[in-house]
Amino acid sequence: MWVRGRSIDASREPVWRSEAERRARIDLAACHRLAARFGFSEGIDNHMTMLVPGHSERFYLAPFGLLWSEVKASDLLELDFTGTVVAGSGLVEDTALYIHLSVHRLMPQARCVLHTHMPHATALSMLEDPRLDMAAQNALGFHDDIAYVDYQGLALDYGEGERLARALGGKSVLMLRNHGVLVTAGSAAQAFEAPVLSRAGLSGTGPGALNGTQAPHRSAVGRAGDRRPVQGRGERRR
């Protein structure tokens, strides 16, 4: 794990400057705590971010070292697109910076970006063919909205983060083979469909999937987008 080696208290600005910022911080902190409750956390690893309301080139990130169950709205760091901490105090984990800054910069519609190693979806990513079959209702919500990319190790520079952003190709979910998932959306509420994705992953790694006998739900696939507004999880069309 690569961590920037100094704690920074970079700003005298208040923790939040508006009601919108207060709500965004609370929502992102809630994502961390809910993910911990659902068993999606791995100690102090993995990361979640959100753009700062009113600032297209700033985002919130939890300081490295906190368990997700500990994260509070006031803990969140505020970083700009140069990687500089402009508000808050704590360590910045390098892979979080390189991945999330790049995705936010190249995909401005991705206001919230969640990266987890949720067990069932990660198990699906480890299969020779990790594609999520449209064979269960939970999977249908992700019809034509998952991109797949090879995992090439820790993101140690912005180039790797940019590679992942490009691999999304306008979809909301990126499955990193043998690693985990990256979920993007226009809000924390839209992004936090992790429990549904995890359940879909469980269906995708069951006995029927592993022996190749799962049958796609063909009649429902054509209607898969009907249960959501046209804009889906984020601002992109589903």
PDB file of N, CA, C and O in Angstrom, residues 137-188:
ATOM      1  N   GLN A 137     -33.149 -11.180 -11.689  1.00  0.00           N
ATOM      2  CA  GLN A 137     -33.688  -9.819 -11.628  1.00  0.00           C
ATOM      3  C   GLN A 137     -32.648  -8.815 -11.150  1.00  0.00           C
ATOM      4  O   GLN A 137     -32.580  -7.686 -11.659  1.00  0.00           O
ATOM      5  N   ASN A 138     -31.828  -9.194 -10.162  1.00  0.00           N
ATOM      6  CA  ASN A 138     -30.822  -8.265  -9.655  1.00  0.00           C
ATOM      7  C   ASN A 138     -29.825  -7.867 -10.735  1.00  0.00           C
ATOM      8  O   ASN A 138     -29.300  -6.758 -10.724  1.00  0.00           O
ATOM      9  N   ALA A 139     -29.552  -8.770 -11.655  1.00  0.00           N
ATOM     10  CA  ALA A 139     -28.604  -8.474 -12.724  1.00  0.00           C
ATOM     11  C   ALA A 139     -29.185  -7.519 -13.760  1.00  0.00           C
ATOM     12  O   ALA A 139     -28.456  -6.720 -14.356  1.00  0.00           O
ATOM     13  N   LEU A 140     -30.507  -7.593 -13.969  1.00  0.00           N
ATOM     14  CA  LEU A 140     -31.127  -6.808 -15.036  1.00  0.00           C
ATOM     15  C   LEU A 140     -30.937  -5.307 -14.845  1.00  0.00           C
ATOM     16  O   LEU A 140     -30.904  -4.550 -15.814  1.00  0.00           O
ATOM     17  N   GLY A 141     -30.804  -4.870 -13.590  1.00  0.00           N
ATOM     18  CA  GLY A 141     -30.592  -3.449 -13.347  1.00  0.00           C
ATOM     19  C   GLY A 141     -29.267  -2.942 -13.889  1.00  0.00           C
ATOM     20  O   GLY A 141     -29.064  -1.725 -13.980  1.00  0.00           O
ATOM     21  N   PHE A 142     -28.372  -3.864 -14.248  1.00  0.00           N
ATOM     22  CA  PHE A 142     -27.055  -3.486 -14.773  1.00  0.00           C
ATOM     23  C   PHE A 142     -26.909  -3.860 -16.243  1.00  0.00           C
ATOM     24  O   PHE A 142     -25.794  -3.902 -16.768  1.00  0.00           O
ATOM     25  N   HIS A 143     -28.042  -4.121 -16.893  1.00  0.00           N
ATOM     26  CA  HIS A 143     -28.007  -4.504 -18.305  1.00  0.00           C
ATOM     27  C   HIS A 143     -27.304  -3.434 -19.140  1.00  0.00           C
ATOM     28  O   HIS A 143     -27.650  -2.256 -19.089  1.00  0.00           O
ATOM     29  N   ASP A 144     -26.299  -3.844 -19.886  1.00  0.00           N
ATOM     30  CA  ASP A 144     -25.554  -2.957 -20.796  1.00  0.00           C
ATOM     31  C   ASP A 144     -24.944  -1.771 -20.069  1.00  0.00           C
ATOM     32  O   ASP A 144     -24.779  -0.691 -20.636  1.00  0.00           O
ATOM     33  N   ASP A 145     -24.607  -1.956 -18.792  1.00  0.00           N
ATOM     34  CA  ASP A 145     -24.050  -0.848 -18.014  1.00  0.00           C
ATOM     35  C   ASP A 145     -22.779  -1.248 -17.269  1.00  0.00           C
ATOM     36  O   ASP A 145     -22.359  -0.556 -16.356  1.00  0.00           O
ATOM     37  N   ILE A 146     -22.184  -2.384 -17.638  1.00  0.00           N
ATOM     38  CA  ILE A 146     -20.940  -2.845 -17.008  1.00  0.00           C
ATOM     39  C   ILE A 146     -19.853  -2.968 -18.065  1.00  0.00           C
ATOM     40  O   ILE A 146     -20.049  -3.603 -19.106  1.00  0.00           O
ATOM     41  N   ALA A 147     -18.712  -2.342 -17.808  1.00  0.00           N
ATOM     42  CA  ALA A 147     -17.525  -2.488 -18.648  1.00  0.00           C
ATOM     43  C   ALA A 147     -16.543  -3.406 -17.921  1.00  0.00           C
ATOM     44  O   ALA A 147     -16.579  -3.538 -16.694  1.00  0.00           O
ATOM     45  N   TYR A 148     -15.654  -4.034 -18.671  1.00  0.00           N
ATOM     46  CA  TYR A 148     -14.705  -4.990 -18.106  1.00  0.00           C
ATOM     47  C   TYR A 148     -13.289  -4.608 -18.531  1.00  0.00           C
ATOM     48  O   TYR A 148     -13.060  -4.197 -19.667  1.00  0.00           O
ATOM     49  N   VAL A 149     -12.341  -4.747 -17.607  1.00  0.00           N
ATOM     50  CA  VAL A 149     -10.960  -4.381 -17.902  1.00  0.00           C
ATOM     51  C   VAL A 149     -10.028  -5.260 -17.081  1.00  0.00           C
ATOM     52  O   VAL A 149     -10.383  -5.701 -15.982  1.00  0.00           O
ATOM     53  N   ASP A 150      -8.849  -5.535 -17.608  1.00  0.00           N
ATOM     54  CA  ASP A 150      -7.859  -6.316 -16.863  1.00  0.00           C
ATOM     55  C   ASP A 150      -7.277  -5.482 -15.734  1.00  0.00           C
ATOM     56  O   ASP A 150      -7.031  -4.277 -15.891  1.00  0.00           O
ATOM     57  N   TYR A 151      -7.044  -6.121 -14.604  1.00  0.00           N
ATOM     58  CA  TYR A 151      -6.367  -5.474 -13.475  1.00  0.00           C
ATOM     59  C   TYR A 151      -4.866  -5.598 -13.697  1.00  0.00           C
ATOM     60  O   TYR A 151      -4.352  -6.681 -13.965  1.00  0.00           O
ATOM     61  N   GLN A 152      -4.146  -4.484 -13.604  1.00  0.00           N
ATOM     62  CA  GLN A 152      -2.711  -4.480 -13.881  1.00  0.00           C
ATOM     63  C   GLN A 152      -1.887  -4.092 -12.651  1.00  0.00           C
ATOM     64  O   GLN A 152      -0.786  -3.583 -12.782  1.00  0.00           O
ATOM     65  N   GLY A 153      -2.424  -4.341 -11.473  1.00  0.00           N
ATOM     66  CA  GLY A 153      -1.680  -4.031 -10.255  1.00  0.00           C
ATOM     67  C   GLY A 153      -2.063  -2.671  -9.693  1.00  0.00           C
ATOM     68  O   GLY A 153      -2.952  -1.988 -10.199  1.00  0.00           O
ATOM     69  N   LEU A 154      -1.372  -2.281  -8.623  1.00  0.00           N
ATOM     70  CA  LEU A 154      -1.672  -1.017  -7.954  1.00  0.00           C
ATOM     71  C   LEU A 154      -1.547   0.164  -8.907  1.00  0.00           C
ATOM     72  O   LEU A 154      -0.638   0.206  -9.742  1.00  0.00           O
ATOM     73  N   ALA A 155      -2.457   1.106  -8.765  1.00  0.00           N
ATOM     74  CA  ALA A 155      -2.392   2.339  -9.560  1.00  0.00           C
ATOM     75  C   ALA A 155      -1.356   3.255  -8.925  1.00  0.00           C
ATOM     76  O   ALA A 155      -1.626   3.896  -7.906  1.00  0.00           O
ATOM     77  N   LEU A 156      -0.189   3.336  -9.533  1.00  0.00           N
ATOM     78  CA  LEU A 156       0.912   4.114  -8.964  1.00  0.00           C
ATOM     79  C   LEU A 156       1.184   5.400  -9.743  1.00  0.00           C
ATOM     80  O   LEU A 156       2.193   6.066  -9.506  1.00  0.00           O
ATOM     81  N   ASP A 157       0.297   5.714 -10.689  1.00  0.00           N
ATOM     82  CA  ASP A 157       0.415   6.984 -11.403  1.00  0.00           C
ATOM     83  C   ASP A 157      -0.936   7.323 -12.022  1.00  0.00           C
ATOM     84  O   ASP A 157      -1.856   6.499 -12.049  1.00  0.00           O
ATOM     85  N   TYR A 158      -1.055   8.543 -12.518  1.00  0.00           N
ATOM     86  CA  TYR A 158      -2.323   8.974 -13.101  1.00  0.00           C
ATOM     87  C   TYR A 158      -2.649   8.212 -14.381  1.00  0.00           C
ATOM     88  O   TYR A 158      -3.815   8.083 -14.750  1.00  0.00           O
ATOM     89  N   GLY A 159      -1.636   7.686 -15.057  1.00  0.00           N
ATOM     90  CA  GLY A 159      -1.874   6.939 -16.285  1.00  0.00           C
ATOM     91  C   GLY A 159      -2.776   5.740 -16.066  1.00  0.00           C
ATOM     92  O   GLY A 159      -3.649   5.441 -16.890  1.00  0.00           O
ATOM     93  N   GLU A 160      -2.600   5.046 -14.945  1.00  0.00           N
ATOM     94  CA  GLU A 160      -3.452   3.895 -14.656  1.00  0.00           C
ATOM     95  C   GLU A 160      -4.881   4.334 -14.359  1.00  0.00           C
ATOM     96  O   GLU A 160      -5.840   3.699 -14.806  1.00  0.00           O
ATOM     97  N   GLY A 161      -5.036   5.415 -13.618  1.00  0.00           N
ATOM     98  CA  GLY A 161      -6.375   5.928 -13.366  1.00  0.00           C
ATOM     99  C   GLY A 161      -7.067   6.347 -14.649  1.00  0.00           C
ATOM    100  O   GLY A 161      -8.273   6.107 -14.833  1.00  0.00           O
ATOM    101  N   GLU A 162      -6.326   6.968 -15.562  1.00  0.00           N
ATOM    102  CA  GLU A 162      -6.886   7.377 -16.842  1.00  0.00           C
ATOM    103  C   GLU A 162      -7.278   6.168 -17.680  1.00  0.00           C
ATOM    104  O   GLU A 162      -8.288   6.193 -18.394  1.00  0.00           O
ATOM    105  N   ARG A 163      -6.490   5.089 -17.599  1.00  0.00           N
ATOM    106  CA  ARG A 163      -6.824   3.856 -18.325  1.00  0.00           C
ATOM    107  C   ARG A 163      -8.163   3.305 -17.848  1.00  0.00           C
ATOM    108  O   ARG A 163      -9.010   2.896 -18.645  1.00  0.00           O
ATOM    109  N   LEU A 164      -8.381   3.317 -16.538  1.00  0.00           N
ATOM    110  CA  LEU A 164      -9.641   2.816 -15.992  1.00  0.00           C
ATOM    111  C   LEU A 164     -10.804   3.711 -16.390  1.00  0.00           C
ATOM    112  O   LEU A 164     -11.891   3.229 -16.724  1.00  0.00           O
ATOM    113  N   ALA A 165     -10.590   5.034 -16.359  1.00  0.00           N
ATOM    114  CA  ALA A 165     -11.648   5.965 -16.757  1.00  0.00           C
ATOM    115  C   ALA A 165     -12.042   5.740 -18.208  1.00  0.00           C
ATOM    116  O   ALA A 165     -13.234   5.730 -18.551  1.00  0.00           O
ATOM    117  N   ARG A 166     -11.059   5.561 -19.079  1.00  0.00           N
ATOM    118  CA  ARG A 166     -11.358   5.309 -20.491  1.00  0.00           C
ATOM    119  C   ARG A 166     -12.066   3.977 -20.680  1.00  0.00           C
ATOM    120  O   ARG A 166     -12.938   3.832 -21.549  1.00  0.00           O
ATOM    121  N   ALA A 167     -11.698   2.986 -19.861  1.00  0.00           N
ATOM    122  CA  ALA A 167     -12.308   1.657 -19.994  1.00  0.00           C
ATOM    123  C   ALA A 167     -13.799   1.683 -19.665  1.00  0.00           C
ATOM    124  O   ALA A 167     -14.563   0.857 -20.180  1.00  0.00           O
ATOM    125  N   LEU A 168     -14.222   2.620 -18.814  1.00  0.00           N
ATOM    126  CA  LEU A 168     -15.643   2.728 -18.496  1.00  0.00           C
ATOM    127  C   LEU A 168     -16.475   2.995 -19.757  1.00  0.00           C
ATOM    128  O   LEU A 168     -17.580   2.482 -19.897  1.00  0.00           O
ATOM    129  N   GLY A 169     -15.948   3.808 -20.652  1.00  0.00           N
ATOM    130  CA  GLY A 169     -16.606   4.025 -21.930  1.00  0.00           C
ATOM    131  C   GLY A 169     -18.048   4.505 -21.836  1.00  0.00           C
ATOM    132  O   GLY A 169     -18.884   4.159 -22.666  1.00  0.00           O
ATOM    133  N   GLY A 170     -18.366   5.289 -20.806  1.00  0.00           N
ATOM    134  CA  GLY A 170     -19.717   5.802 -20.674  1.00  0.00           C
ATOM    135  C   GLY A 170     -20.643   4.924 -19.857  1.00  0.00           C
ATOM    136  O   GLY A 170     -21.793   5.284 -19.621  1.00  0.00           O
ATOM    137  N   LYS A 171     -20.154   3.775 -19.399  1.00  0.00           N
ATOM    138  CA  LYS A 171     -20.969   2.909 -18.546  1.00  0.00           C
ATOM    139  C   LYS A 171     -20.786   3.317 -17.083  1.00  0.00           C
ATOM    140  O   LYS A 171     -19.883   4.080 -16.744  1.00  0.00           O
ATOM    141  N   SER A 172     -21.633   2.790 -16.223  1.00  0.00           N
ATOM    142  CA  SER A 172     -21.608   3.177 -14.812  1.00  0.00           C
ATOM    143  C   SER A 172     -20.703   2.307 -13.957  1.00  0.00           C
ATOM    144  O   SER A 172     -20.203   2.758 -12.930  1.00  0.00           O
ATOM    145  N   VAL A 173     -20.517   1.048 -14.356  1.00  0.00           N
ATOM    146  CA  VAL A 173     -19.792   0.081 -13.538  1.00  0.00           C
ATOM    147  C   VAL A 173     -18.605  -0.468 -14.320  1.00  0.00           C
ATOM    148  O   VAL A 173     -18.735  -0.815 -15.506  1.00  0.00           O
ATOM    149  N   LEU A 174     -17.463  -0.550 -13.645  1.00  0.00           N
ATOM    150  CA  LEU A 174     -16.269  -1.147 -14.237  1.00  0.00           C
ATOM    151  C   LEU A 174     -15.877  -2.354 -13.401  1.00  0.00           C
ATOM    152  O   LEU A 174     -15.616  -2.239 -12.206  1.00  0.00           O
ATOM    153  N   MET A 175     -15.838  -3.519 -14.043  1.00  0.00           N
ATOM    154  CA  MET A 175     -15.398  -4.740 -13.386  1.00  0.00           C
ATOM    155  C   MET A 175     -13.921  -4.936 -13.677  1.00  0.00           C
ATOM    156  O   MET A 175     -13.524  -5.094 -14.836  1.00  0.00           O
ATOM    157  N   LEU A 176     -13.092  -4.880 -12.629  1.00  0.00           N
ATOM    158  CA  LEU A 176     -11.660  -5.106 -12.779  1.00  0.00           C
ATOM    159  C   LEU A 176     -11.395  -6.592 -12.565  1.00  0.00           C
ATOM    160  O   LEU A 176     -11.603  -7.122 -11.466  1.00  0.00           O
ATOM    161  N   ARG A 177     -10.965  -7.275 -13.609  1.00  0.00           N
ATOM    162  CA  ARG A 177     -10.786  -8.720 -13.523  1.00  0.00           C
ATOM    163  C   ARG A 177      -9.815  -9.080 -12.402  1.00  0.00           C
ATOM    164  O   ARG A 177      -8.764  -8.468 -12.249  1.00  0.00           O
ATOM    165  N   ASN A 178     -10.204 -10.078 -11.615  1.00  0.00           N
ATOM    166  CA  ASN A 178      -9.385 -10.590 -10.498  1.00  0.00           C
ATOM    167  C   ASN A 178      -9.159  -9.545  -9.409  1.00  0.00           C
ATOM    168  O   ASN A 178      -8.188  -9.629  -8.660  1.00  0.00           O
ATOM    169  N   HIS A 179     -10.063  -8.566  -9.309  1.00  0.00           N
ATOM    170  CA  HIS A 179      -9.795  -7.507  -8.343  1.00  0.00           C
ATOM    171  C   HIS A 179     -11.036  -6.987  -7.631  1.00  0.00           C
ATOM    172  O   HIS A 179     -11.152  -7.110  -6.419  1.00  0.00           O
ATOM    173  N   GLY A 180     -11.948  -6.365  -8.339  1.00  0.00           N
ATOM    174  CA  GLY A 180     -13.100  -5.751  -7.686  1.00  0.00           C
ATOM    175  C   GLY A 180     -13.874  -4.896  -8.670  1.00  0.00           C
ATOM    176  O   GLY A 180     -13.790  -5.107  -9.884  1.00  0.00           O
ATOM    177  N   VAL A 181     -14.627  -3.920  -8.156  1.00  0.00           N
ATOM    178  CA  VAL A 181     -15.482  -3.110  -9.023  1.00  0.00           C
ATOM    179  C   VAL A 181     -15.320  -1.625  -8.713  1.00  0.00           C
ATOM    180  O   VAL A 181     -14.952  -1.237  -7.605  1.00  0.00           O
ATOM    181  N   LEU A 182     -15.614  -0.820  -9.727  1.00  0.00           N
ATOM    182  CA  LEU A 182     -15.660   0.634  -9.612  1.00  0.00           C
ATOM    183  C   LEU A 182     -17.046   1.058 -10.068  1.00  0.00           C
ATOM    184  O   LEU A 182     -17.474   0.698 -11.169  1.00  0.00           O
ATOM    185  N   VAL A 183     -17.773   1.767  -9.204  1.00  0.00           N
ATOM    186  CA  VAL A 183     -19.128   2.206  -9.520  1.00  0.00           C
ATOM    187  C   VAL A 183     -19.147   3.727  -9.577  1.00  0.00           C
ATOM    188  O   VAL A 183     -18.647   4.393  -8.665  1.00  0.00           O
ATOM    189  N   THR A 184     -19.731   4.285 -10.634  1.00  0.00           N
ATOM    190  CA  THR A 184     -19.816   5.738 -10.789  1.00  0.00           C
ATOM    191  C   THR A 184     -21.271   6.139 -10.943  1.00  0.00           C
ATOM    192  O   THR A 184     -22.100   5.374 -11.441  1.00  0.00           O
ATOM    193  N   ALA A 185     -21.591   7.353 -10.508  1.00  0.00           N
ATOM    194  CA  ALA A 185     -22.972   7.840 -10.616  1.00  0.00           C
ATOM    195  C   ALA A 185     -23.007   9.343 -10.403  1.00  0.00           C
ATOM    196  O   ALA A 185     -22.009   9.965 -10.028  1.00  0.00           O
ATOM    197  N   GLY A 186     -24.192   9.906 -10.589  1.00  0.00           N
ATOM    198  CA  GLY A 186     -24.373  11.333 -10.414  1.00  0.00           C
ATOM    199  C   GLY A 186     -24.612  11.747  -8.982  1.00  0.00           C
ATOM    200  O   GLY A 186     -24.631  12.931  -8.677  1.00  0.00           O
ATOM    201  N   SER A 187     -24.813  10.765  -8.082  1.00  0.00           N
ATOM    202  CA  SER A 187     -25.017  11.061  -6.672  1.00  0.00           C
ATOM    203  C   SER A 187     -24.624   9.848  -5.853  1.00  0.00           C
ATOM    204  O   SER A 187     -24.498   8.739  -6.378  1.00  0.00           O
ATOM    205  N   ALA A 188     -24.477  10.055  -4.547  1.00  0.00           N
ATOM    206  CA  ALA A 188     -24.151   8.942  -3.665  1.00  0.00           C
ATOM    207  C   ALA A 188     -25.285   7.922  -3.632  1.00  0.00           C
ATOM    208  O   ALA A 188     -25.055   6.709  -3.625  1.00  0.00           O
TER     209      ALA A 188
END
